[in-house]
Coordinates of C-alpha atoms and ligand atoms in Angstrom, one line a residue:
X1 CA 97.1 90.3 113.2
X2 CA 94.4 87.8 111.0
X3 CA 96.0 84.9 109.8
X4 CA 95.3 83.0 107.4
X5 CA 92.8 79.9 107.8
X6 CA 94.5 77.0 106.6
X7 CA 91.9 74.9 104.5
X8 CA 93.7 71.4 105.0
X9 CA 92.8 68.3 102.0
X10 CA 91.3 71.1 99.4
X11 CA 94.1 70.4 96.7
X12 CA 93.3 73.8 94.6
X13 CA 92.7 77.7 95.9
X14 CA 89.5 78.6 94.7
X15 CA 89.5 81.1 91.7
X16 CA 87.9 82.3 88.5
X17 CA 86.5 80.1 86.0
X18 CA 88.8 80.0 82.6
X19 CA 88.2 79.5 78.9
X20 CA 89.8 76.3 77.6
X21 CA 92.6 77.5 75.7
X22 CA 93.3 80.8 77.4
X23 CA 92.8 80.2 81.0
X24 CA 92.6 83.4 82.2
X25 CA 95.3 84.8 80.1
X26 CA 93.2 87.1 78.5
X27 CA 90.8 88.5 81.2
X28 CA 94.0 89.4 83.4
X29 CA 95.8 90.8 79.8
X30 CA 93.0 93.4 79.6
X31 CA 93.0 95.0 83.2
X32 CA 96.0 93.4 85.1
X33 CA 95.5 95.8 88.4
X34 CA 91.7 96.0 88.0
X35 CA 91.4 92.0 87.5
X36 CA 93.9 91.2 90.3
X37 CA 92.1 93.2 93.3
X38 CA 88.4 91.6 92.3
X39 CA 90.0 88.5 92.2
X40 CA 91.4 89.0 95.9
X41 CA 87.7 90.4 97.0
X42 CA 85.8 87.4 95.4
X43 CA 88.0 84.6 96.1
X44 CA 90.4 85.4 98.7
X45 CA 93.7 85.0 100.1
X46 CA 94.8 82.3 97.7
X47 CA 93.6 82.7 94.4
X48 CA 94.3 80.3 91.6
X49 CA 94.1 80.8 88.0
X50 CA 95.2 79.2 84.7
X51 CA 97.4 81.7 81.8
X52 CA 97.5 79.3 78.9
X53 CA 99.1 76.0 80.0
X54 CA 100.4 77.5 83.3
X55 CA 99.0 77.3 86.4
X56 CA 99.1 80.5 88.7
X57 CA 98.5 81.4 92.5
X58 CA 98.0 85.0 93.7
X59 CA 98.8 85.3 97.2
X60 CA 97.6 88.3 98.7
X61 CA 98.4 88.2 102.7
X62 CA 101.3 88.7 104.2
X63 CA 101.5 85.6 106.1
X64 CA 102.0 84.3 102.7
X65 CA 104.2 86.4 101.1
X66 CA 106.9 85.8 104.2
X67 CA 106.2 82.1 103.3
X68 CA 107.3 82.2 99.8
X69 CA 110.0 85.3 100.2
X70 CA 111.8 84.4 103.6
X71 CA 110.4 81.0 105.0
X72 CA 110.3 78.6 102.0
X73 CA 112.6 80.8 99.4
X74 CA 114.3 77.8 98.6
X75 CA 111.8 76.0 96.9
X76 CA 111.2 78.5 94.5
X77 CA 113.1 80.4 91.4
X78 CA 112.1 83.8 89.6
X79 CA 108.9 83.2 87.5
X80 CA 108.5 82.8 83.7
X81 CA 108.1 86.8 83.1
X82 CA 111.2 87.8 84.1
X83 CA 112.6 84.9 82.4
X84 CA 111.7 86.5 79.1
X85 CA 113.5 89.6 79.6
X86 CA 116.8 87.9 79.5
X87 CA 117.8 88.9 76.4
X88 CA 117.9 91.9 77.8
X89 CA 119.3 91.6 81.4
X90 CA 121.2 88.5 80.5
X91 CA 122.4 86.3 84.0
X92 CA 122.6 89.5 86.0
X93 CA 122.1 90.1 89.7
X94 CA 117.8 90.3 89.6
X95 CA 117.4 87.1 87.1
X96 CA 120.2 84.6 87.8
X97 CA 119.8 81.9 90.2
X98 CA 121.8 79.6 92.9
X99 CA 125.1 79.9 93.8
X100 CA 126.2 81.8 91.0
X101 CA 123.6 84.5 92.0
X102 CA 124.9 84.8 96.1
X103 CA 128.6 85.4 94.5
X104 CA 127.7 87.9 92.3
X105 CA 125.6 89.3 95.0
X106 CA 128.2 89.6 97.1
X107 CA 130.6 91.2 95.1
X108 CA 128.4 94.1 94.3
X109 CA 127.2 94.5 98.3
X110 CA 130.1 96.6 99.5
X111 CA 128.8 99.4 96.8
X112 CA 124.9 99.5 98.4
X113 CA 126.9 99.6 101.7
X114 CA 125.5 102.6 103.9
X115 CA 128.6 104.7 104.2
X116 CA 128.7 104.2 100.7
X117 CA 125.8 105.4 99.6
X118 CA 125.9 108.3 101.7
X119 CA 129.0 109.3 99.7
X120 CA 126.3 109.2 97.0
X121 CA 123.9 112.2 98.4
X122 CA 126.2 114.8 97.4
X123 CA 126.4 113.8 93.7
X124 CA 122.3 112.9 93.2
X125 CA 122.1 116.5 94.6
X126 CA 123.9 118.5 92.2
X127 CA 122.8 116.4 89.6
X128 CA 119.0 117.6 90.4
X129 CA 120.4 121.0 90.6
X130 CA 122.1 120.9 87.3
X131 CA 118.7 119.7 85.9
X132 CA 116.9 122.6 87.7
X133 CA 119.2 125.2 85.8
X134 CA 117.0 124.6 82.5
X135 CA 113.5 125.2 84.5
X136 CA 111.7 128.0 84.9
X137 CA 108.3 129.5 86.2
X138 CA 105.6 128.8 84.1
X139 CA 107.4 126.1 81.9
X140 CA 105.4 123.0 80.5
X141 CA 107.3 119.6 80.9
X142 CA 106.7 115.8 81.2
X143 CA 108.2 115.0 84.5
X144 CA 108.2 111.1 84.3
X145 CA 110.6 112.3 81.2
X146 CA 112.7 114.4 83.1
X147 CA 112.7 112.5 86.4
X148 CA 113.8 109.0 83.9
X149 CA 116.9 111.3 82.7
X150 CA 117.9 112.0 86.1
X151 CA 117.8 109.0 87.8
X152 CA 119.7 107.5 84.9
X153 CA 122.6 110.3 84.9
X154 CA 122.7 109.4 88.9
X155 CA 123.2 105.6 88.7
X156 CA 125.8 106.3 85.5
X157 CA 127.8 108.4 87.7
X158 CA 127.5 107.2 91.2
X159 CA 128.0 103.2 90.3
X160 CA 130.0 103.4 87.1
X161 CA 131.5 107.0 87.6
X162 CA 130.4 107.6 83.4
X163 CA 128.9 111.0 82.6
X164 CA 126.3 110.2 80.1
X165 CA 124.6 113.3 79.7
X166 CA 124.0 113.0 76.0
X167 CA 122.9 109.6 75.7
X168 CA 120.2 109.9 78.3
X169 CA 117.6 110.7 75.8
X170 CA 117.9 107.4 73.3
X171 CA 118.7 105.2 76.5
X172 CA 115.4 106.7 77.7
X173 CA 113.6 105.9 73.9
X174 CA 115.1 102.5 74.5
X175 CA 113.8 101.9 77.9
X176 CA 110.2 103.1 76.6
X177 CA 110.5 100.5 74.0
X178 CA 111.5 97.7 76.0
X179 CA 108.8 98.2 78.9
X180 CA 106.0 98.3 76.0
X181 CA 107.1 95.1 74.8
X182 CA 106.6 94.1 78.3
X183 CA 102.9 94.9 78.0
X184 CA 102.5 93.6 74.4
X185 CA 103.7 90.0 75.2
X186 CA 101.1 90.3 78.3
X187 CA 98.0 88.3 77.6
X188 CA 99.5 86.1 74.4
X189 CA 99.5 82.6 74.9
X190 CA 103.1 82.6 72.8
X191 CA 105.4 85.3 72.6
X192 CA 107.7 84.2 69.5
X193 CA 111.7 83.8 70.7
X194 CA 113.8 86.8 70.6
X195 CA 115.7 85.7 67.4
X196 CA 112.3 85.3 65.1
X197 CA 112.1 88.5 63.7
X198 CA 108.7 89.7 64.2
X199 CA 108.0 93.9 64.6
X200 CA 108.1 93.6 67.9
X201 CA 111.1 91.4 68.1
X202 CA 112.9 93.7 65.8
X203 CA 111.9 97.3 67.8
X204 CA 113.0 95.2 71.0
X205 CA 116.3 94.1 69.5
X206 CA 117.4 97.9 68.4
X207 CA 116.5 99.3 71.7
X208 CA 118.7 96.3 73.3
X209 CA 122.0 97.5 70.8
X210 CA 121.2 101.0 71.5
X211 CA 121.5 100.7 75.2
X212 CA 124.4 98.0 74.6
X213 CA 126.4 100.4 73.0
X214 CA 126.2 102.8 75.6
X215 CA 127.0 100.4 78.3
X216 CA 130.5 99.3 76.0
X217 CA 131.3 102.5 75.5
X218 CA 131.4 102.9 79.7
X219 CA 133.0 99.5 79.9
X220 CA 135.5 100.2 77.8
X221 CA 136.5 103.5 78.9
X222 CA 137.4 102.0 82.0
X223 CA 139.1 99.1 80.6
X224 CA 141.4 100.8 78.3
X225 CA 142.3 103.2 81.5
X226 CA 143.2 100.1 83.4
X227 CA 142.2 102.9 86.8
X228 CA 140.5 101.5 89.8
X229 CA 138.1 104.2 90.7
X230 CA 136.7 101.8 93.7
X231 CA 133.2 102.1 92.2
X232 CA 131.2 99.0 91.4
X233 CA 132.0 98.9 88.2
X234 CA 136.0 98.8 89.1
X235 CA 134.7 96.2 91.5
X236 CA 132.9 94.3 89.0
X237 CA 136.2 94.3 86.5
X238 CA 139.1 93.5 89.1
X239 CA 136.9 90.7 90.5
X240 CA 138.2 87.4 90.7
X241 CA 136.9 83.8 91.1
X242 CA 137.9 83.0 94.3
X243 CA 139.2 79.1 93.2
X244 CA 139.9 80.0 89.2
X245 CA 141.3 82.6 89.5
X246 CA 139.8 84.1 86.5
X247 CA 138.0 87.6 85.8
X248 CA 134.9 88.1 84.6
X249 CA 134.0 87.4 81.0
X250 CA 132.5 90.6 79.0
X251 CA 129.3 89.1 78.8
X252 CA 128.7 88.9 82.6
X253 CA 129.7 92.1 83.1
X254 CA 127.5 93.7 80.3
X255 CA 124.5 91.8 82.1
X256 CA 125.2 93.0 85.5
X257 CA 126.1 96.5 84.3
X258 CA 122.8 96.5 82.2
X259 CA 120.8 95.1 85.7
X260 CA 121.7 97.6 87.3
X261 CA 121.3 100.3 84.6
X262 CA 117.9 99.0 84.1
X263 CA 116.8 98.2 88.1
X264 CA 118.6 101.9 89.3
X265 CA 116.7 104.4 87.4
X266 CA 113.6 103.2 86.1
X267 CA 111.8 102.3 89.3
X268 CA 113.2 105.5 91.4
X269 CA 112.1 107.8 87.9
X270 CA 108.8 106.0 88.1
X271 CA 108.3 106.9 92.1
X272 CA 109.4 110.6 91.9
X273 CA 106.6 110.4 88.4
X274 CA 103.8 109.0 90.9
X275 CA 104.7 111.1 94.0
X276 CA 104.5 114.5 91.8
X277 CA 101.0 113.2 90.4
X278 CA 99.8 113.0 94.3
X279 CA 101.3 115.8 95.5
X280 CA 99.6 118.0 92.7
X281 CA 96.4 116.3 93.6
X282 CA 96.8 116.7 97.3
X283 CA 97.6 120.5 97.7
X284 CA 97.6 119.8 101.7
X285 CA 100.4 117.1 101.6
X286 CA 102.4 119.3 99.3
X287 CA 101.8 122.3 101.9
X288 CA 103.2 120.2 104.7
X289 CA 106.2 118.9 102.6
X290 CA 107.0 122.6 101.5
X291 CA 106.5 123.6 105.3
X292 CA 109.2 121.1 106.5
X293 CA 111.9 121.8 103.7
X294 CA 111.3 125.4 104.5
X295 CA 112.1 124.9 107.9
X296 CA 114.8 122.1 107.7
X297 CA 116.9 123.4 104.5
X298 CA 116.4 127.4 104.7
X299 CA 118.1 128.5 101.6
X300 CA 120.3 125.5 101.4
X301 CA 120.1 122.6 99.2
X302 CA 119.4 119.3 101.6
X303 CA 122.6 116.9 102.3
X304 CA 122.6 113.4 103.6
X305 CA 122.9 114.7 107.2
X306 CA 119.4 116.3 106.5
X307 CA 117.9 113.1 106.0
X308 CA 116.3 112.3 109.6
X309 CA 114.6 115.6 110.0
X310 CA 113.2 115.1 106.5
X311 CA 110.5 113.1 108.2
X312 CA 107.7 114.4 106.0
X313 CA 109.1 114.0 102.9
X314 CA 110.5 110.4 103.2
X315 CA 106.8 109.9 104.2
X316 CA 105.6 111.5 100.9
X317 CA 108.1 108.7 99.2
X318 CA 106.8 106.0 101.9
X319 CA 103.2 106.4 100.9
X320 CA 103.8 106.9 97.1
X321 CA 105.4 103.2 96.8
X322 CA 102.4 102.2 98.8
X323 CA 99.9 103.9 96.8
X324 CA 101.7 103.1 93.4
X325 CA 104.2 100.5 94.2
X326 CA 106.9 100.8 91.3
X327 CA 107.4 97.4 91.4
X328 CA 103.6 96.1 91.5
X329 CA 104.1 92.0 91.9
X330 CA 106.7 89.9 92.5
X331 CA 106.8 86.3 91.0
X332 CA 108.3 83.2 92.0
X333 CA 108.2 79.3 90.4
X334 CA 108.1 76.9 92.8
X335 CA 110.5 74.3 91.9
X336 CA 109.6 71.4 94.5
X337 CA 105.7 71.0 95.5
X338 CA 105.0 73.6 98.6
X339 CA 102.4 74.6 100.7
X340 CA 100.7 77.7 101.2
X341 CA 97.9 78.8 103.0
X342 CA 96.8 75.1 103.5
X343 CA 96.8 74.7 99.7
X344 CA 98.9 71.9 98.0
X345 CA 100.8 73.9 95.5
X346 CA 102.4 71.5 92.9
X347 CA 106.2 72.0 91.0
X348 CA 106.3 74.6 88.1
X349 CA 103.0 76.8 89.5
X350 CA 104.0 80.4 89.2
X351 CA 103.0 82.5 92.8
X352 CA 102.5 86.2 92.4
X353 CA 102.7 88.1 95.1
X354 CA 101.1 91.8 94.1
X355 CA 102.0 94.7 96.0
X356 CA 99.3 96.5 94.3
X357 CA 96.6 94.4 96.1
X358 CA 98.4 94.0 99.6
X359 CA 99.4 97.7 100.0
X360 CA 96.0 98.5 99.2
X361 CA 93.8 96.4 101.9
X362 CA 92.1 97.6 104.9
X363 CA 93.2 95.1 106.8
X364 CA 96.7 96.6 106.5
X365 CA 96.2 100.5 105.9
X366 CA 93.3 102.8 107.2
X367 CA 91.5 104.1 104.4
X368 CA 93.8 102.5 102.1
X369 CA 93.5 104.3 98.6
X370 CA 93.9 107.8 100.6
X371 CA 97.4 109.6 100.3
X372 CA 98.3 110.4 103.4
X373 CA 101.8 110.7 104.1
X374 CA 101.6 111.3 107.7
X375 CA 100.3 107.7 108.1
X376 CA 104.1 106.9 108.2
X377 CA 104.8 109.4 111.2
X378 CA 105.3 107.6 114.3
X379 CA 106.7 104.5 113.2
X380 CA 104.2 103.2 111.3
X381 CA 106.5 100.3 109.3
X382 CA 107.9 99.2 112.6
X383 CA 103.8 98.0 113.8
X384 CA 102.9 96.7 110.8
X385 CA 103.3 93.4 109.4
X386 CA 106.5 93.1 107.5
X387 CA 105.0 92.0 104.7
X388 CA 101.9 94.6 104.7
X389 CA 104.3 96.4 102.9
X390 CA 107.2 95.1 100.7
X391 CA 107.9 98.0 97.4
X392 CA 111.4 96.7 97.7
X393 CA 110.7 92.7 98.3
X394 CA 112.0 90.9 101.0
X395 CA 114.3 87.7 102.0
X396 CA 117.8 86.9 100.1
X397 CA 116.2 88.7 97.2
X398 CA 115.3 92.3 98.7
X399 CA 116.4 94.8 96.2
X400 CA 119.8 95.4 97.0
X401 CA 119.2 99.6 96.0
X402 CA 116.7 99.8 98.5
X403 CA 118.5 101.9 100.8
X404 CA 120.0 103.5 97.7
X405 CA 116.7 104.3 96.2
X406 CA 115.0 105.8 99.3
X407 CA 117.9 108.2 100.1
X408 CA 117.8 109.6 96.3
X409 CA 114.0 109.8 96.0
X410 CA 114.1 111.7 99.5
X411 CA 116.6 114.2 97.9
X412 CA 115.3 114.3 94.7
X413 CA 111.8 115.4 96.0
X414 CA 113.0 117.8 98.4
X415 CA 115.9 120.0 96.2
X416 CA 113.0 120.1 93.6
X417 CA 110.2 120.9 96.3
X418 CA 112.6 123.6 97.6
X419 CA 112.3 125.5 94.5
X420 CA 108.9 124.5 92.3
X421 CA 105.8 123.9 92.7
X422 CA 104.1 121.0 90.0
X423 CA 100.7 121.3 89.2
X424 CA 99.4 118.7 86.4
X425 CA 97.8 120.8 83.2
X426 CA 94.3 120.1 83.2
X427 CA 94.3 117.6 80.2
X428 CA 97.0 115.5 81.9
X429 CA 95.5 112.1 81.9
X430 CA 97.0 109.8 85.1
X431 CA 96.5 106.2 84.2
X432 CA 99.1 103.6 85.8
X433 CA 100.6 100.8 82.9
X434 CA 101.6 98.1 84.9
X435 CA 104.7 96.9 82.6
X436 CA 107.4 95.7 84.6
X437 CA 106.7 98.6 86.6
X438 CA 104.3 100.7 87.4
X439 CA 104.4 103.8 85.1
X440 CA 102.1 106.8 84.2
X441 CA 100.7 105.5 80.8
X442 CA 100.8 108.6 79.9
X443 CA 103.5 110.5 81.4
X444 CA 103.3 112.9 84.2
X445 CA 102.6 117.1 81.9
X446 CA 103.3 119.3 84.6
X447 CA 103.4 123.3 84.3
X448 CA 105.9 124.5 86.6
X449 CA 105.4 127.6 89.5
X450 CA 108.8 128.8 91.6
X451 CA 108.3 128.9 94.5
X452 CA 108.1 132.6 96.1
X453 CA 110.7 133.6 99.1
X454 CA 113.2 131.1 96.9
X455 CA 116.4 133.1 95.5
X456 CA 115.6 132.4 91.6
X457 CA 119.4 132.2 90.6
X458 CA 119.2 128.2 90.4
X459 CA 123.6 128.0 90.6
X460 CA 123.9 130.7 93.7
X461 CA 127.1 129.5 95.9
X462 CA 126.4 127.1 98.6
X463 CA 128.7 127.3 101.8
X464 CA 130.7 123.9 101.6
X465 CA 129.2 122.7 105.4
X466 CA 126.0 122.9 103.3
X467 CA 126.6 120.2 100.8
Ligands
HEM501 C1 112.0 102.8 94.3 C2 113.0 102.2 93.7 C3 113.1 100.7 93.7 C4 112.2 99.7 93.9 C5 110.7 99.9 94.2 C6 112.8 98.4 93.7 C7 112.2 97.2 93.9 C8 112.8 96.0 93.8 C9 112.2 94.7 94.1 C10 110.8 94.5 94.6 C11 113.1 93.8 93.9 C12 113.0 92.3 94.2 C13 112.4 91.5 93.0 C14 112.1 90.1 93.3 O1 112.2 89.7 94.5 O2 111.8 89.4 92.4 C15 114.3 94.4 93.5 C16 115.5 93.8 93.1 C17 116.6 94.4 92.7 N1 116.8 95.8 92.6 FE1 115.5 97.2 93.1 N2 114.1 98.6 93.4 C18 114.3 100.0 93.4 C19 115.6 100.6 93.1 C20 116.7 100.0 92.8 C21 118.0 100.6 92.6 C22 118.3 102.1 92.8 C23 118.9 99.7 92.3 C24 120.4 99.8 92.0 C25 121.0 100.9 91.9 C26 118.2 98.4 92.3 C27 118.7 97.2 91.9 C28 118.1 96.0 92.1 C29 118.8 94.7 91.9 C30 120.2 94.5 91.3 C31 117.8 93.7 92.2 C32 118.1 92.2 92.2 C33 118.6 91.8 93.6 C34 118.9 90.4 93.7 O3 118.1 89.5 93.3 O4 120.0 90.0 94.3 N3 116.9 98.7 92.6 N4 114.1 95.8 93.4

């Protein structure tokens, strides 16, 4: 494994020359991936940059990330970006800090617990199915749209036990809205606070009531049936500080129930976007994958007990999050002066640590920017570095759906694979929008082929030992 070569007494990482006012604001604003991985090539493991008045680090080995993640997490809080989507996410599990972070953290654990979540599989299968009812051979659709409904149905019902069928479509609008202000505020030296009402503030604010309103409607459904269902959000309304006693207020439980809204569908949606995108482009991979659910499911729809002989497909979901890691960088302020790399890095410099640029070296991955999903046969993540490959982050702040999110996009991808066939239209244009994740920019316009040899009544009766 290269490590990195500590460069002892040099006080700043080398890195690209600003303008005065700017920094590099606006050169990374215009191609954020593009500018991130010639930045790594010409300068480095430790890059540093200026973005206005703040100074930034790119780290971009895996030493590194371990350092700020794991070894030195202490000396360091979630960065400025995600600061500025707290209107919208509040003090919820992903952007609160300190000791109030590790007790909500806890309470929500036992729902992410394995057993748990296996209780999950049955429901994010029929939910697929219920979706596959309205395809059909030779239909046109956006599957980033599609794939964004379904993910969000499945985190409604599995954590909250809601059915919110019809409000999947303006929750969707909402989130669409909310990530594009992501990108908007991207390369401005000021982003006006929420309350001024600029255009932007004002398109961001209705999407924020419009998804608020669906999340009270779920709250209070529960709360006025006083029933404890055992789900997380049961867990989440019936807990109680451990010293006072007391419950917790509606606020907090809007932002946590909006986290985990927000962090449970978007980046599985945007996974299952990208991994249709490859597999239409790589008609080999998409053999193999059609090859093994063949063989493994028959005629059946897959069930969690499926899951270890689905071996090529959870590589299929392996090697999209490598090739278009959902979540693209991680951030981090240090709060106390660190090192890294050798570096002096003082108080209040924002590290990012991008996925994009890490999963993507050759140091790391043979032939890196190839899709090749049987990379991962063999145990691939167990000889690698830990941190040559981190979609879901690492240390105290690893996603805590990780486990959740694999399981689904694995089950997802293989009751859809079972059936169709995606192929993008020819004028589908593929470009990745890094907003707070990694989406198509553009959507992902498939046209849709059944597969042959599959029985096309999409509701036939399973045999229960099936499910
Ligand atoms: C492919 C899908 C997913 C990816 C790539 C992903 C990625 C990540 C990453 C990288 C982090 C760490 C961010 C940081 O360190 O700053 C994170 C945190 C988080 N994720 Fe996920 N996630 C996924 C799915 C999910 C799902 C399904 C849920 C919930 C149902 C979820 C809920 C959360 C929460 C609540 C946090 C904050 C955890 C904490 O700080 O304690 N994520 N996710």
């Amino acid at each position: 494994m290269v490590s990195v070569v500590a460069q002892t007494g040099v006080e700043r990482p080398p890195g690209p020359p600003g303008k005065w006012l700017f920094g590099n604001l606006r050169e990374f604003g215009r191609d954020q991936l593009g500018t991130m991985t010639r930045w790594a090539r010409e300068y480095g493991d430790v890059v540093s940059a200026r973005f206005g008045p703040r100074h930034v680090v790119f780290v971009n080995h895996p030493d590194l990330v371990e350092e700020v993640l794991v070894n030195q997490n202490r000396k360091f809080i979630k960065h400025y970006r995600l600061r500025q989507t707290r209107r919208t996410l509040g003090h919820g599990l992903l952007t609160s800090e300190g000791e109030f972070w590790r007790s909500q953290r806890k309470l929500a654990q036992p729902a992410f617990h394995r057993e748990r979540i296996a209780a999950y599989a049955r429901l994010m299968v029929d939910y697929t199915e219920r979706m596959l009812e309205s395809w059909a051979d030779g239909q046109f659709r956006d599957a980033q749209v599609d794939m964004m409904r379904l993910t969000l149905e499945i985190v409604a019902k599995t954590l909250f036990d809601a059915e919110i069928g019809g409000d999947t479509a303006v929750a969707s609008l909402a989130m669409e809205t909310l990530m594009h202000s992501f990108i908007a505020r991207t390369g401005s030296l000021l982003s006006p606070p929420h309350w001024v009402p600029t255009p932007l503030n004002l398109r961001v604010e209705r999407a924020i009531r419009r998804l608020e309103r669906i999340l009270e409607r779920v709250i209070a459904e529960r709360r006025a049936s006083g029933e404890d269902r055992g789900d997380l959000l049961s867990m989440l309304l019936h807990a109680q500080d451990e010293e006072s006693g007391r419950q917790m207020s509606d606020k907090q439980l809007r932002d946590e129930v909006m986290t985990l809204f927000m962090a449970g569908h978007e980046t599985t949606a945007n996974t299952l976007a990208w991994a249709w995108v490859l597999l239409s482009g790589h008609p080999d991979a998409e053999a193999r994958l059609h090859a093994e659910i063949d063989q493994v499911l028959g005629d059946r729809v897959p069930s969690v007990a499926d899951l270890p002989r689905l071996k090529y497909a959870e590589g299929v979901v392996n090697e999209t999050l490598r090739v278009y890691p959902t979540v693209w960088v991680i951030g981090r302020e240090a709060i106390e002066p660190v090192e890294l790399g050798g570096y002096s890095i003082p108080a209040g410099t924002t590290v990012f640590m991008p996925q994009w640029v890490i999963h993507r070296d050759a140091r790391w991955f043979d032939d890196p920017k190839a899709f090749r999903p049987e990379r991962w046969e063999g145990g691939l993540l167990q000889r690698i570095h830990r941190y040559a490959y981190f979609p879901f982050g690492g240390g105290p702040r690893i996603c805590i759906g990780n486990n959740f999110a694999l399981m689904e996009a694995t089950l997802i991808l293989a009751t859809i694979a079972r059936k169709y066939r995606l192929r993008l239209t020819p004028d589908a244009a593929v470009t990745p929008l890094p907003t707070i994740t990694l989406r198509p920019a553009h959507g992902v316009k498939v046209v849709l082929t059944a597969r042959s040899g599959i029985p096309r009544a999409a509701n036939r009766p399973r045999p229960p030992e099936s499910r």
